[in-house]
Coordinates of C-alpha atoms in Angstrom, one line a residue:
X14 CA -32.4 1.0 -69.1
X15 CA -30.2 2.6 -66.2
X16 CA -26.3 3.1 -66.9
X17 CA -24.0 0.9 -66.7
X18 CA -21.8 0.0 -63.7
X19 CA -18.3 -1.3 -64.1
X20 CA -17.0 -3.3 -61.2
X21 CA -13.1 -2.3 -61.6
X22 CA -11.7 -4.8 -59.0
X23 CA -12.0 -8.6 -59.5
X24 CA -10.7 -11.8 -61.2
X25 CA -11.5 -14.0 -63.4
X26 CA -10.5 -17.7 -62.9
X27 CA -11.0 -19.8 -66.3
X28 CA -11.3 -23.4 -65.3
X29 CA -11.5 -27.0 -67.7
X30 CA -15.1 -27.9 -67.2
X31 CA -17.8 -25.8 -68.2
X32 CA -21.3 -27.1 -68.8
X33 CA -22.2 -28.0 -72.4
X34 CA -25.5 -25.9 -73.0
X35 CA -27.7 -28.8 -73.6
X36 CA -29.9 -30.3 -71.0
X37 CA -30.9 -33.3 -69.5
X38 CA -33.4 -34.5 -67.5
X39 CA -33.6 -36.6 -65.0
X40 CA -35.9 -37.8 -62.1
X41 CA -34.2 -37.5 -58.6
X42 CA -34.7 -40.6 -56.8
X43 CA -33.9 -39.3 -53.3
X44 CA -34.2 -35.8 -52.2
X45 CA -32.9 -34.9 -49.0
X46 CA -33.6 -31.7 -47.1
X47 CA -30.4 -30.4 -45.2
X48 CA -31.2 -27.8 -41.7
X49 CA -27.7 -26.9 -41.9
X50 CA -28.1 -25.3 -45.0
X51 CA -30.1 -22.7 -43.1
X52 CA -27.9 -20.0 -41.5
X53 CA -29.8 -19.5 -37.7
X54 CA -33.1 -21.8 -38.2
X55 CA -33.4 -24.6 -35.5
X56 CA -35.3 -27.2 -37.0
X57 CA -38.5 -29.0 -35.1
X58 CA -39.5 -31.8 -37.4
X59 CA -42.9 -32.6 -38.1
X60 CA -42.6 -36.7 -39.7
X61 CA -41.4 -39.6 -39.0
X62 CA -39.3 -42.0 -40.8
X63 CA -42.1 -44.0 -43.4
X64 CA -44.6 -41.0 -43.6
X65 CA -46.3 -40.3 -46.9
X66 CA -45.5 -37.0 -47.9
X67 CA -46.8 -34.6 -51.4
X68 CA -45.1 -31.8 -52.6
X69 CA -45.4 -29.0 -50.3
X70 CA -46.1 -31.2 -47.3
X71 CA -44.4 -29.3 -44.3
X72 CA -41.3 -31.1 -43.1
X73 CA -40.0 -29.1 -40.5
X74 CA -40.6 -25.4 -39.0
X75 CA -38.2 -22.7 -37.1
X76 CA -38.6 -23.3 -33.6
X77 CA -38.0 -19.4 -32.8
X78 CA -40.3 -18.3 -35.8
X79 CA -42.9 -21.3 -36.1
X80 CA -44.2 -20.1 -39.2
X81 CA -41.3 -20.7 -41.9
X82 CA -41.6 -23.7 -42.8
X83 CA -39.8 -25.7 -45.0
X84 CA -41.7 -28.7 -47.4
X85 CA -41.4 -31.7 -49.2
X86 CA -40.3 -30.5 -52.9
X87 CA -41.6 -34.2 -54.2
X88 CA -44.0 -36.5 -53.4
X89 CA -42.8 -39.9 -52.0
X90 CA -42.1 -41.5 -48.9
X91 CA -39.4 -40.4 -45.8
X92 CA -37.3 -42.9 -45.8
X93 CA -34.5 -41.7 -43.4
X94 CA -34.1 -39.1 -40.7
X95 CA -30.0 -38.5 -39.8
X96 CA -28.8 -37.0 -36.7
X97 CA -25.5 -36.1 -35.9
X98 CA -23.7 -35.2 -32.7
X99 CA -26.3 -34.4 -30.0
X100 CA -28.6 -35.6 -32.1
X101 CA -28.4 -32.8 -34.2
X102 CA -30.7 -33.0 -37.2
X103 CA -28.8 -33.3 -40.2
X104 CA -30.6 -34.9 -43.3
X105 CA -34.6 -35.9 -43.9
X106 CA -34.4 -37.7 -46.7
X107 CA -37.5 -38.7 -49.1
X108 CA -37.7 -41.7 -51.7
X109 CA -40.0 -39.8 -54.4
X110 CA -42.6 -42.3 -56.4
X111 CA -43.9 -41.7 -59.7
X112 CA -46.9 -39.8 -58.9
X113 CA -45.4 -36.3 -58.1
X114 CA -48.7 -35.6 -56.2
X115 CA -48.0 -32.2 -54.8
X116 CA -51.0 -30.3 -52.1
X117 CA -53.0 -27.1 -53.8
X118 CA -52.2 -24.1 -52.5
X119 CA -54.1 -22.0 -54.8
X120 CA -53.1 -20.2 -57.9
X121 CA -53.9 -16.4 -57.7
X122 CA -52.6 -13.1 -59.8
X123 CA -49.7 -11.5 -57.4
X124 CA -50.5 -8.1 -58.8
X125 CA -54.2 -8.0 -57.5
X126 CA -52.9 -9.3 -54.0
X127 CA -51.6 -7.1 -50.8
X128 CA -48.1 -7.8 -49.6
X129 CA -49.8 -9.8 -46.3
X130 CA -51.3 -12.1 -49.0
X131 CA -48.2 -12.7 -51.2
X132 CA -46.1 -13.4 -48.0
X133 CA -48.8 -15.8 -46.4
X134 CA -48.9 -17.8 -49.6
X135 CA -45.0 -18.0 -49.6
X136 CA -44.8 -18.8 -46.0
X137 CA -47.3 -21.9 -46.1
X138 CA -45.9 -23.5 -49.4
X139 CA -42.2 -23.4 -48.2
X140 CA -40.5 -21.2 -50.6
X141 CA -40.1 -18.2 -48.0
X142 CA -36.8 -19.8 -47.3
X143 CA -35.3 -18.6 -51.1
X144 CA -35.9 -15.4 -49.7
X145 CA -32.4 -14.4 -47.9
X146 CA -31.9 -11.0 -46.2
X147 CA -28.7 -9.2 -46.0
X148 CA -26.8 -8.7 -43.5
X149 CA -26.2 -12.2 -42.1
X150 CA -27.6 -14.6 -44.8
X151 CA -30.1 -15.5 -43.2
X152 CA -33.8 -16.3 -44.3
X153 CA -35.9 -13.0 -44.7
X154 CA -37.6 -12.3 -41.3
X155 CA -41.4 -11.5 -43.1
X156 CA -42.1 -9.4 -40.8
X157 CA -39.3 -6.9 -41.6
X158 CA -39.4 -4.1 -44.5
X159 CA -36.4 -4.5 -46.7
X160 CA -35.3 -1.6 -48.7
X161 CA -34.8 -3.3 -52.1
X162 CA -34.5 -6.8 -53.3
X163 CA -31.9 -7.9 -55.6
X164 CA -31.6 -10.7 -58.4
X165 CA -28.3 -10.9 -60.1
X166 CA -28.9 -12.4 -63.5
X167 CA -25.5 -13.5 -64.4
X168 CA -22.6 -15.8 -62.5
X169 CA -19.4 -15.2 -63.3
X170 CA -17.8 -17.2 -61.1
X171 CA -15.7 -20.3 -62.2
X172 CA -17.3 -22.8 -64.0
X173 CA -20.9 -21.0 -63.2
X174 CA -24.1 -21.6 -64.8
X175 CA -25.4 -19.3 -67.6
X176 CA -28.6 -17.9 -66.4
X177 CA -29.4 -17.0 -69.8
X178 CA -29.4 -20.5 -71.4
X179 CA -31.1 -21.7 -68.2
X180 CA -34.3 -19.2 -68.0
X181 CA -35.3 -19.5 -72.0
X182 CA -38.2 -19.6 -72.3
X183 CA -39.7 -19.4 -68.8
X184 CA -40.7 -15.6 -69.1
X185 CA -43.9 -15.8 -67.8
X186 CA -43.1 -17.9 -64.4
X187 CA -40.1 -15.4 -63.8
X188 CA -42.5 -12.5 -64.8
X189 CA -44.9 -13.7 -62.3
X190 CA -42.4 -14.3 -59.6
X191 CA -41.0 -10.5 -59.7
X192 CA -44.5 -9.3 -59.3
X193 CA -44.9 -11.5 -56.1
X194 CA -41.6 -9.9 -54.9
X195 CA -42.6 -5.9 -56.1
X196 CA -45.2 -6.8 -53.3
X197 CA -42.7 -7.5 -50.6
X198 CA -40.8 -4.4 -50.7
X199 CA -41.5 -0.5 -50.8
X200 CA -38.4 0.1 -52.4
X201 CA -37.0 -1.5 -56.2
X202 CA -36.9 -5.0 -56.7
X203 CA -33.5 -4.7 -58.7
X204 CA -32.5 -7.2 -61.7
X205 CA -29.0 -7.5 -62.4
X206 CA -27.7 -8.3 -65.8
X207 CA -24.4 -8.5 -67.6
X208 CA -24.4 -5.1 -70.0
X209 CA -22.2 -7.6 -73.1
X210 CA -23.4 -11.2 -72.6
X211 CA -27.1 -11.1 -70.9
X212 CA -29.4 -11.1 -74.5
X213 CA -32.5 -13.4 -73.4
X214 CA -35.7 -11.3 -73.1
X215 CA -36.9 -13.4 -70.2
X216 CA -34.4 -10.4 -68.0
X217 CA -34.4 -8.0 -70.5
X218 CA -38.0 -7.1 -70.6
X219 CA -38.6 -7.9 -66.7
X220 CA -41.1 -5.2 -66.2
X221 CA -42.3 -3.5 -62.6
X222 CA -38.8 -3.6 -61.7
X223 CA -35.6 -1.7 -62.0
X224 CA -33.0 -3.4 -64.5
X225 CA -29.4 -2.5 -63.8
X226 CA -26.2 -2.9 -65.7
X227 CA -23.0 -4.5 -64.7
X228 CA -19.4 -5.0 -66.1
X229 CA -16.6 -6.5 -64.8
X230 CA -14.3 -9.5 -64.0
X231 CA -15.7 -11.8 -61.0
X232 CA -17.0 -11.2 -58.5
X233 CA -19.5 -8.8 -60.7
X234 CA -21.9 -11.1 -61.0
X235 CA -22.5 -11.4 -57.3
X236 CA -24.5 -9.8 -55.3
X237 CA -23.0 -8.5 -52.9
X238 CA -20.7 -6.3 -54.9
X239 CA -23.7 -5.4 -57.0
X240 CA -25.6 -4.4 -53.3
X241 CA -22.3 -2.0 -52.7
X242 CA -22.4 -0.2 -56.1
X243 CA -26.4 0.4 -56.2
X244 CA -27.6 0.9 -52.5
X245 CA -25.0 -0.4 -50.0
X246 CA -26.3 -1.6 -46.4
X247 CA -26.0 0.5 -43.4
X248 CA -26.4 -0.6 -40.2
X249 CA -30.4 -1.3 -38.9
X250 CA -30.9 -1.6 -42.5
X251 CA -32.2 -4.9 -44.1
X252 CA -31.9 -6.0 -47.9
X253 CA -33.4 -9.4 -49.6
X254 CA -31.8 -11.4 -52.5
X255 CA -33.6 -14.4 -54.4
X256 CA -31.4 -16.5 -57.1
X257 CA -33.4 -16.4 -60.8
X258 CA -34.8 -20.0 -60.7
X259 CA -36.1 -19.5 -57.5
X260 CA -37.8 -16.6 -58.8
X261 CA -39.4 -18.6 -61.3
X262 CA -40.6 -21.5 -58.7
X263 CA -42.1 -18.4 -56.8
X264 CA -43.7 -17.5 -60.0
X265 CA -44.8 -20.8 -60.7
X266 CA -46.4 -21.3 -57.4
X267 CA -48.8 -18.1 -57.7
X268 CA -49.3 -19.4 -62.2
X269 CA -50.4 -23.4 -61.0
X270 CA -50.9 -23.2 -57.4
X271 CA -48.2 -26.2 -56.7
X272 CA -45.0 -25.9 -55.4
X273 CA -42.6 -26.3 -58.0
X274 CA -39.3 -27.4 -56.8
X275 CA -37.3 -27.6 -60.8
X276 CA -33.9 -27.3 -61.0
X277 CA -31.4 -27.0 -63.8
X278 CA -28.4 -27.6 -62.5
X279 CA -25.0 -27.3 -63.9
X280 CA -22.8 -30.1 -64.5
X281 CA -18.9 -28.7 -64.2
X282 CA -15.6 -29.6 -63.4
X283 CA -12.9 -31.1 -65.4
X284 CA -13.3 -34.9 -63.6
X285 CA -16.8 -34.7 -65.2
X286 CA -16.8 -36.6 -68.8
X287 CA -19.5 -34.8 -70.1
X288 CA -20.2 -31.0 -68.2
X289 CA -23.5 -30.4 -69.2
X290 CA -27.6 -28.6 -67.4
X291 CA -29.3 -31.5 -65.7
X292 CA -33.0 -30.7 -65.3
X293 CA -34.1 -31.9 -61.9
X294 CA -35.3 -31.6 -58.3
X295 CA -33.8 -29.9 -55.8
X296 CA -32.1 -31.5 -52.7
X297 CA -31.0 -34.0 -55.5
X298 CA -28.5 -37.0 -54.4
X299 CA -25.4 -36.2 -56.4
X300 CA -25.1 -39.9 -57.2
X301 CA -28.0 -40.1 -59.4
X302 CA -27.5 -37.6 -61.8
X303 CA -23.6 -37.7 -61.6
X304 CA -23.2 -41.5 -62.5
X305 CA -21.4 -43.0 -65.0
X306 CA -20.4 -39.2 -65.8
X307 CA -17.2 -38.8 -63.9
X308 CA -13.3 -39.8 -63.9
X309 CA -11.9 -42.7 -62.1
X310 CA -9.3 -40.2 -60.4
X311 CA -9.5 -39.2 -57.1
X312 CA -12.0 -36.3 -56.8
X313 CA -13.8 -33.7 -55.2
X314 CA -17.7 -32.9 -55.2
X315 CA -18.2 -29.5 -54.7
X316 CA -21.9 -28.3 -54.2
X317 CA -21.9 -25.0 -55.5
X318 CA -19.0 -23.3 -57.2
X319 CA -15.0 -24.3 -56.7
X320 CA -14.7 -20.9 -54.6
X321 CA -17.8 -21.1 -52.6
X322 CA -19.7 -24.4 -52.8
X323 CA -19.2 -27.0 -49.7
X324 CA -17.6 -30.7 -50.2
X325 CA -20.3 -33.4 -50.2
X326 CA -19.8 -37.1 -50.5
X327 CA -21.0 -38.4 -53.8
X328 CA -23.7 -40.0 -51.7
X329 CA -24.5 -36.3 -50.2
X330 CA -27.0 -34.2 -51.9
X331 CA -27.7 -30.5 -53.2
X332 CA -27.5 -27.7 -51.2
X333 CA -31.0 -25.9 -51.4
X334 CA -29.0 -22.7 -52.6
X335 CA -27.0 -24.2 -55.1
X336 CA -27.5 -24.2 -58.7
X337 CA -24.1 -26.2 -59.2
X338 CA -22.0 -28.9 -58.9
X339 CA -18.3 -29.3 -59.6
X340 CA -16.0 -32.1 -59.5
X341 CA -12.2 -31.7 -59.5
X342 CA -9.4 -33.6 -59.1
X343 CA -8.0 -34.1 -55.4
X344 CA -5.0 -32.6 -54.7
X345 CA -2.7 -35.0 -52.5
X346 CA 0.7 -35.0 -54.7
X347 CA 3.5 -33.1 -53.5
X348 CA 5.8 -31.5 -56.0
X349 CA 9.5 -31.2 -55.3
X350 CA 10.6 -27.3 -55.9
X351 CA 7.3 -26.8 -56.8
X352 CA 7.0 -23.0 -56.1
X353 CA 10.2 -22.3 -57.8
X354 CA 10.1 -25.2 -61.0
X355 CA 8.6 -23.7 -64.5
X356 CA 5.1 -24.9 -64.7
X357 CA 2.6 -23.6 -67.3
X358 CA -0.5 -25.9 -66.3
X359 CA -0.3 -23.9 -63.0
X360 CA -2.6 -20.4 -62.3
X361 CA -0.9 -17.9 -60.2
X362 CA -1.8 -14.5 -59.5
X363 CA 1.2 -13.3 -58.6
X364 CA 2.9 -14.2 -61.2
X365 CA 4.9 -16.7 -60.1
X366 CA 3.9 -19.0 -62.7
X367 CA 3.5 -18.1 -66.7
X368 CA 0.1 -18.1 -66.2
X369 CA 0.2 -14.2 -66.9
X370 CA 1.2 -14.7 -70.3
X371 CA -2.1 -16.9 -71.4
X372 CA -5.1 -14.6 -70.1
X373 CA -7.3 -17.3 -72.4
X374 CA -6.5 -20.5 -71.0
X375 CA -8.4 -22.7 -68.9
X376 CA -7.1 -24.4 -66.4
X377 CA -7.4 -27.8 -64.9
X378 CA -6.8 -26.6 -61.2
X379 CA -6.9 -29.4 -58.3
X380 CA -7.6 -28.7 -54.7
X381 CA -3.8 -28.7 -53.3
X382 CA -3.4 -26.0 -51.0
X383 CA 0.4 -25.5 -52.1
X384 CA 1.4 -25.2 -48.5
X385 CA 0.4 -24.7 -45.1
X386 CA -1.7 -21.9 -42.9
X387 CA 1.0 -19.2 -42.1
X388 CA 1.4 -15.7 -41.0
X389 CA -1.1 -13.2 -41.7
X390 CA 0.5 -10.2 -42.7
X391 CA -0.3 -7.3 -44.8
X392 CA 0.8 -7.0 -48.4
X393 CA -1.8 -5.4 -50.1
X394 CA -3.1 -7.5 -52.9
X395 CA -6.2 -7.9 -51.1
X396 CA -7.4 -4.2 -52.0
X397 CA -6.7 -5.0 -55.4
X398 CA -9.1 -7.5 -56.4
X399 CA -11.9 -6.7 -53.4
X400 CA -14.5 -5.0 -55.0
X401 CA -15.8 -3.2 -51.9
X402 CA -15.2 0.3 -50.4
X403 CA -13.5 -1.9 -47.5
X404 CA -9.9 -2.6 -46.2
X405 CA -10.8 -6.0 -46.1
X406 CA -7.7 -7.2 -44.2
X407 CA -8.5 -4.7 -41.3
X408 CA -12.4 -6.2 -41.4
X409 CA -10.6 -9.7 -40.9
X410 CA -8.4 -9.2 -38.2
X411 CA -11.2 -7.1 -36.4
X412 CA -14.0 -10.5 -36.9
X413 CA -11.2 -12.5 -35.8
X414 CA -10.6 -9.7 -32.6
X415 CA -14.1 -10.4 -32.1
X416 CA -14.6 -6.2 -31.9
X417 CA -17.6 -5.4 -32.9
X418 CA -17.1 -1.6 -33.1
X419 CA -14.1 -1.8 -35.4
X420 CA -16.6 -4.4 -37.6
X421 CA -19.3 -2.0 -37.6
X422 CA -16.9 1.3 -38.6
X423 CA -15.4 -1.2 -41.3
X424 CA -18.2 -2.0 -42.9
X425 CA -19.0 -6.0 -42.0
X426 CA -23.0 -5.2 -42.6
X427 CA -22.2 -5.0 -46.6
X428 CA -20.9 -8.2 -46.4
X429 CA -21.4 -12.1 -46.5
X430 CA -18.8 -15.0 -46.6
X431 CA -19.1 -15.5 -50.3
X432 CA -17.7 -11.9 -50.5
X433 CA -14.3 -13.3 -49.4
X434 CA -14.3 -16.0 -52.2
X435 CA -11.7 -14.4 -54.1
X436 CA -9.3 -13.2 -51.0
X437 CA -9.2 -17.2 -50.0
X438 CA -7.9 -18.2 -53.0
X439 CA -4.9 -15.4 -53.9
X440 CA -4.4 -15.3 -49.8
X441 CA -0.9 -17.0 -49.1
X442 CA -1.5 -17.1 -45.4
X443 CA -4.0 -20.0 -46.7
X444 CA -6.1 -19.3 -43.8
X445 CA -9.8 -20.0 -44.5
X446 CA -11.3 -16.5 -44.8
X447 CA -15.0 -17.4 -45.4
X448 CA -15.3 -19.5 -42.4
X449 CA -13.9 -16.2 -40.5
X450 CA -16.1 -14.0 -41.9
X451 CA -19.1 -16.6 -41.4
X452 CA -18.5 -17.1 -37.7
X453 CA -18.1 -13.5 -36.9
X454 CA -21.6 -12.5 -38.8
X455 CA -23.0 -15.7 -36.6
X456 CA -21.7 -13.7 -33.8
X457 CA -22.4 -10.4 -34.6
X458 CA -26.2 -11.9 -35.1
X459 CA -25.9 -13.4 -31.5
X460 CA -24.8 -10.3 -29.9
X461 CA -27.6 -7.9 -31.7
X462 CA -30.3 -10.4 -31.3

């Protein structure tokens, strides 16, 4: 067991809503595969509205890099194709029947295979695309040789799941998938846990791979702070990260030969009556698992976390990289004085509620803004919660200067939206960070491409 690294810079956000650790299952009734959820992939669809399809079926492929592909996780029927503006491709969406037929791809031992074999076996089922390479979230090029892999085996983000109640028991699939990934990678295939709350064996006795450490307030269970304490990113150099349960689908793929496409998913938010793990598909249709579960209030779906995920309709579905959903209250009432009136329900963290003086409680936040975009100026409480070796604000301004030398001497390789999570919500310019830091990695890409 390596030492143990303390991320000193965060905050934690403790939020009414957090999943009840029981599960449920239940059958997803449409699945919808979303191109847009792919950072850089331009989708050339290969069905038609009323094909048959199994799990694993190819759905669509990369036009620039024909052989990821991306498949049917159920067997059913495609029952609608949505375009959007210049008939951009926005949603396949698949009925699934009761059969859960799903094609044969072969079940074989990762250990006695070569890395061209792992990655061909990947590629044709589908499940190359949980593969994500750093810089630039995109999916891992296969072609490329990362330097180390990383799996972070703990979310500490608001209202996030608890990888440890969800892998239980699954130590062979998870087992299996880290010995697909040793394959991919000269370097360490690294697995992140939480040094006082990770205790299930499934991560503890991961074996071929390097098990780190890590303590600290969010955002130390993500990655990308995880990346900058163990092996940051310089530039020309390439990292991959895969999310636990996708681990285990990989490993279930090489153990049964099928593509397995599981979720457990958690329930969160406090306009959900009863947070709890929903065991399901992925691409599920939020409104059949969150039915007759939520508040008659006016809400917000979040897929994903409240600091990261993207607003769906209830109608919408997962994203294929979230392992969350959250519903919270809508935030359209105006308060009169409200900046200056007491309030104790209210979080600040600059102290200009009472918030300060109950570390403990949750709160049931909505999604007011509490003002307007304004000036962005300097004032230092940035630095003090960004867990990177970055002056963040500089990075900003230069992505939004479009200079890509002062990106590059700042640092913008180590980082991915996500990372600016935590700026968005104590910034009081309440300009939308991520989406700043997302567009200028989308051009960055362009420019090195």
């Amino acid at each position: 067991m390596s030492t143990i690294t303390t991320i000193k810079k965060g905050l934690d956000i403790k939020l009414v809503g957090e999943a009840e650790k029981t599960i449920t299952e239940v059958l997803a009734k449409r699945i919808a595969l979303k191109p847009t959820d792919f950072t850089g992939v331009f989708p050339k669809l290969l069905v038609k509205e009323g094909d048959k399809v199994k799990a694993g079926t190819p759905i669509f492929f990369d036009k620039y890099r024909d052989n990821i592909v991306f498949t049917s996780p159920v067997s059913g029927e495609v029952s609608e194709i949505k375009r959007g503006a210049k008939r951009k491709l926005l949603e396949i969406i698949i009925t699934a029947d009761s059969k859960s037929e799903s094609l044969d791809f072969g079940v074989a031992d990762p250990t006695k295979l070569n890395k061209e074999s792992v990655t061909e076996k990947l590629l044709k089922s589908g499940l190359w695309s949980m593969i994500k390479q750093r810089p630039y979230s995109v999916i891992a090029n296969p072609e490329a040789q990362p330097k180390a892999i990383f799996i972070s085996g703990f979310d500490n983000a608001p209202l996030g799941p608890d990888y440890d109640f969800i892998l239980h028991g699954k130590g062979e699939a998870f087992q299996a998938g880290l010995d697909a990934l040793t394959k991919l990678t000269e370097g360490k295939v690294n697995v992140n846990i939480h040094s006082d709350l990770t205790k299930t064996k499934v991560l503890l006795n991961s074996k071929n791979v390097q098990v780190n450490e890590f303590k600290g307030k969010y955002p130390s269970g993500m990655v990308g702070p995880q990346i900058a304490a163990l092996n940051p990113i310089n530039k020309g150099e390439v990292v991959w990260v895969v999310n636990p349960q996708d681990v285990i689908n990989i490993g279930q793929l090489f153990l049964t030969g099928k593509v397995c496409s599981e979720k457990i998913i958690a329930i969160t938010g406090s306009e959900v009556l009863k947070p709890r793990y929903i065991k399901t598909s992925s691409g599920v249709c939020l409104h059949d698992i969150l039915q007759d579960n939520i508040s008659d209030v006016e809400k917000r779906f979040v897929s994903g976390n409240p600091l990261t995920g993207s607003q769906v309709e209830l109608t919408g579905f997962l994203g294929a990289y979230d392992h969350q959903i959250t519903v919270l209250p809508e935030g359209t009432d105006q308060r009169f004085l409200g900046w200056i009136m007491p309030n104790t329900d209210q979080f600040s963290y600059y102290k200009s509620m009472f918030s300060w003086l109950t570390p403990n409680k949750k709160y049931k936040l909505d999604t007011n803004m509490k003002g307007g975009e304004r000036a962005f100026v300097v004032t230092g409480k940035f630095e003090e919660v960004f867990p990177f070796d970055i002056y963040p604000m500089q990075l900003i301004k230069a992505v939004m200067a479009e200079d890509i030398d002062m990106m590059e001497q700042l640092g913008i390789y180590e980082v991915e939206a996500e990372d600016f999570a935590l700026l968005e919500f104590i910034s009081t310019s309440k300009i939308e960070i991520q989406s700043i830091i997302h567009d200028g990695l989308e051009f960055l890409r362009k420019e090195m491409s």
